[in-house]
């Protein structure tokens, strides 16, 4: 199992640490679809008991990143093309409203930070960094919003498809297009045009969905 060994035996929040480590490994593709999550092995890697491991796996299952299979136990969950499309459609409903709400609340400091994140994404050359840089840019803009429940839904939805987003950017050579679209969204935010930022975000998500579904058989 591709997890970094960690001693958390004396840590009060052992369950949260295991959860964060497993979640990161899943969304980054270090733990692949269908890979079993053996509680004894994970507990040994983290030098803890099975109780925090079981709690962490239960939280991951609630978020849809893990599922329980008969005879196998907990395994990393996958997504069918239909499920993937549904999650992108959900994002296209939720994220445009988040950014529409966020634009009037954005500070100059936040916009400057977002511009740096946008430039970092456009200049990236490491495919393994694409997903994190993409997410950093969007979440920086969304952080100004006070629609906290919407943001929780968006975060969970992005978790479910982050592996696919990275694959889409690589397989479709989508970095250049995504970079242009990021700059357009950012410029709308800098101009204070919430409706334009919302519409561009919706188009950006639908475009990523179409590109991913086109290339999904190659994944």
Coordinates of C-alpha atoms in Angstrom, one line a residue:
X1 CA 0.0 0.0 0.0
X2 CA 1.4 3.4 -1.1
X3 CA 1.2 5.3 2.2
X4 CA 3.9 7.0 4.1
X5 CA 4.5 5.4 7.5
X6 CA 3.7 7.6 10.4
X7 CA 3.6 7.2 14.2
X8 CA 0.4 8.7 15.6
X9 CA 0.1 6.5 18.6
X10 CA 0.2 9.4 21.0
X11 CA -1.9 11.7 18.9
X12 CA -5.4 12.7 20.1
X13 CA -6.8 13.2 16.6
X14 CA -5.5 9.9 15.2
X15 CA -8.7 9.3 13.2
X16 CA -8.4 12.7 11.5
X17 CA -4.8 12.1 10.6
X18 CA -5.6 8.7 9.1
X19 CA -8.6 10.2 7.3
X20 CA -6.5 13.1 5.8
X21 CA -3.7 10.7 4.7
X22 CA -6.1 8.2 3.0
X23 CA -8.2 11.0 1.4
X24 CA -5.0 12.6 -0.1
X25 CA -3.7 9.2 -1.4
X26 CA -7.1 8.4 -3.0
X27 CA -7.7 11.8 -4.7
X28 CA -4.1 11.9 -6.0
X29 CA -4.3 8.4 -7.3
X30 CA -1.7 6.8 -5.1
X31 CA -4.5 4.4 -4.0
X32 CA -6.1 3.1 -7.1
X33 CA -9.8 2.3 -7.8
X34 CA -10.7 -1.1 -6.3
X35 CA -7.6 -1.2 -4.0
X36 CA -8.6 -2.8 -0.7
X37 CA -8.1 -0.8 2.5
X38 CA -6.9 -3.4 5.0
X39 CA -7.4 -2.0 8.5
X40 CA -4.6 -4.0 10.1
X41 CA -2.1 -2.9 7.6
X42 CA -3.1 0.8 7.8
X43 CA -3.1 0.6 11.6
X44 CA 0.5 -0.8 11.5
X45 CA 1.6 1.9 9.1
X46 CA 0.4 4.6 11.4
X47 CA 1.3 2.8 14.6
X48 CA -2.2 3.0 16.0
X49 CA -5.1 0.7 16.8
X50 CA -7.8 -0.3 14.3
X51 CA -10.4 2.0 15.9
X52 CA -9.2 5.3 14.4
X53 CA -8.6 3.5 11.1
X54 CA -12.2 2.2 11.1
X55 CA -13.5 5.7 11.9
X56 CA -11.5 7.2 9.1
X57 CA -12.7 4.6 6.5
X58 CA -16.3 5.2 7.7
X59 CA -15.8 9.0 7.0
X60 CA -14.4 8.2 3.6
X61 CA -17.3 6.0 2.8
X62 CA -19.7 8.8 3.7
X63 CA -17.9 11.0 1.2
X64 CA -18.1 8.4 -1.6
X65 CA -14.4 7.8 -1.8
X66 CA -14.6 4.3 -0.3
X67 CA -17.2 1.6 -0.7
X68 CA -17.7 -1.7 1.0
X69 CA -17.7 -4.8 -1.2
X70 CA -18.9 -8.3 -0.2
X71 CA -15.9 -10.6 0.6
X72 CA -13.5 -7.7 0.1
X73 CA -14.4 -5.2 2.7
X74 CA -13.5 -1.5 2.2
X75 CA -12.0 -0.6 -1.2
X76 CA -11.3 2.6 -3.1
X77 CA -14.4 3.6 -5.0
X78 CA -14.5 4.2 -8.7
X79 CA -16.9 6.2 -10.9
X80 CA -18.7 5.1 -14.1
X81 CA -18.9 7.7 -16.9
X82 CA -22.5 8.4 -16.0
X83 CA -21.6 9.0 -12.4
X84 CA -18.6 11.2 -13.5
X85 CA -21.0 13.3 -15.7
X86 CA -23.4 13.7 -12.9
X87 CA -20.8 15.0 -10.5
X88 CA -19.6 17.5 -13.1
X89 CA -23.2 18.6 -13.6
X90 CA -23.6 19.1 -9.9
X91 CA -20.4 21.2 -9.9
X92 CA -21.8 23.3 -12.7
X93 CA -24.8 24.1 -10.6
X94 CA -23.0 24.8 -7.3
X95 CA -19.7 26.5 -8.2
X96 CA -21.1 29.3 -10.4
X97 CA -23.3 30.3 -7.5
X98 CA -20.3 30.2 -5.1
X99 CA -18.2 32.5 -7.3
X100 CA -21.2 34.8 -8.0
X101 CA -21.6 35.3 -4.3
X102 CA -17.8 35.6 -3.8
X103 CA -17.0 38.3 -6.3
X104 CA -18.4 41.3 -4.3
X105 CA -16.5 40.1 -1.2
X106 CA -13.1 39.6 -2.8
X107 CA -10.3 41.7 -1.5
X108 CA -7.3 43.1 -3.5
X109 CA -5.1 40.7 -1.5
X110 CA -7.2 37.7 -2.4
X111 CA -7.3 38.7 -6.1
X112 CA -3.5 39.1 -6.1
X113 CA -3.1 35.7 -4.5
X114 CA -5.5 34.2 -7.1
X115 CA -3.5 35.8 -9.9
X116 CA -0.3 34.1 -8.6
X117 CA -2.2 30.8 -8.4
X118 CA -3.4 31.3 -11.9
X119 CA 0.1 32.0 -13.2
X120 CA 1.5 28.9 -11.3
X121 CA -1.1 26.7 -13.0
X122 CA -0.4 28.0 -16.5
X123 CA 3.4 27.6 -16.1
X124 CA 3.2 24.1 -14.5
X125 CA 5.1 21.3 -16.2
X126 CA 4.6 18.4 -13.7
X127 CA 1.4 16.5 -14.5
X128 CA 1.2 15.3 -10.9
X129 CA 0.8 19.0 -9.8
X130 CA -1.9 19.9 -12.2
X131 CA -4.8 18.8 -10.0
X132 CA -3.5 20.6 -6.9
X133 CA -2.7 23.8 -8.8
X134 CA -6.1 23.8 -10.5
X135 CA -7.9 23.3 -7.2
X136 CA -5.8 26.0 -5.5
X137 CA -6.8 28.6 -8.1
X138 CA -10.6 27.9 -7.8
X139 CA -10.7 27.5 -4.1
X140 CA -8.8 30.8 -3.6
X141 CA -11.6 32.6 -5.5
X142 CA -14.3 30.6 -3.7
X143 CA -12.9 31.3 -0.3
X144 CA -14.4 34.8 -0.3
X145 CA -17.9 33.4 -0.5
X146 CA -20.0 33.1 2.6
X147 CA -22.0 30.1 1.1
X148 CA -20.2 27.6 3.3
X149 CA -22.6 24.8 2.7
X150 CA -22.3 25.2 -1.0
X151 CA -18.5 25.1 -0.6
X152 CA -18.7 21.9 1.4
X153 CA -20.7 20.3 -1.4
X154 CA -18.2 21.6 -4.1
X155 CA -15.2 20.3 -2.1
X156 CA -16.7 16.9 -1.8
X157 CA -17.6 16.8 -5.5
X158 CA -14.1 17.8 -6.5
X159 CA -12.7 15.2 -4.2
X160 CA -14.7 12.5 -6.1
X161 CA -13.4 13.6 -9.6
X162 CA -9.9 15.0 -8.8
X163 CA -8.2 12.0 -10.3
X164 CA -10.3 12.3 -13.4
X165 CA -9.6 16.1 -13.6
X166 CA -5.8 15.4 -13.6
X167 CA -6.3 12.7 -16.2
X168 CA -8.3 15.0 -18.4
X169 CA -5.7 17.7 -18.3
X170 CA -3.0 15.3 -19.3
X171 CA -4.8 13.2 -21.9
X172 CA -6.5 16.0 -23.7
X173 CA -3.6 18.5 -23.5
X174 CA -6.1 20.6 -21.7
X175 CA -3.6 22.8 -19.7
X176 CA -3.5 25.6 -22.3
X177 CA -7.2 25.8 -22.6
X178 CA -7.8 25.6 -18.9
X179 CA -5.2 28.3 -18.3
X180 CA -7.0 30.7 -20.7
X181 CA -10.3 30.0 -19.1
X182 CA -8.8 30.6 -15.6
X183 CA -7.5 34.0 -16.7
X184 CA -10.9 34.9 -18.1
X185 CA -12.6 34.0 -14.9
X186 CA -10.0 35.9 -12.9
X187 CA -10.3 39.0 -15.0
X188 CA -14.1 38.9 -14.6
X189 CA -13.6 38.8 -10.8
X190 CA -11.1 41.7 -10.9
X191 CA -13.7 43.7 -12.8
X192 CA -16.3 42.9 -10.2
X193 CA -18.5 41.2 -12.8
X194 CA -20.1 38.5 -10.8
X195 CA -22.5 37.3 -13.5
X196 CA -19.7 36.9 -16.0
X197 CA -17.5 35.1 -13.6
X198 CA -20.4 32.7 -12.8
X199 CA -21.1 32.1 -16.5
X200 CA -17.5 31.5 -17.3
X201 CA -17.1 29.1 -14.4
X202 CA -20.1 27.1 -15.6
X203 CA -18.7 26.9 -19.1
X204 CA -15.3 25.9 -17.8
X205 CA -16.8 23.0 -15.8
X206 CA -19.0 21.8 -18.8
X207 CA -16.0 22.0 -21.1
X208 CA -13.9 19.9 -18.7
X209 CA -16.7 17.4 -18.4
X210 CA -17.0 17.1 -22.2
X211 CA -13.3 16.7 -22.7
X212 CA -13.0 14.1 -19.9
X213 CA -15.9 12.0 -21.2
X214 CA -14.4 12.1 -24.7
X215 CA -11.1 10.7 -23.4
X216 CA -12.4 8.5 -20.6
X217 CA -12.1 5.2 -22.5
X218 CA -8.3 5.9 -22.7
X219 CA -8.0 6.3 -18.9

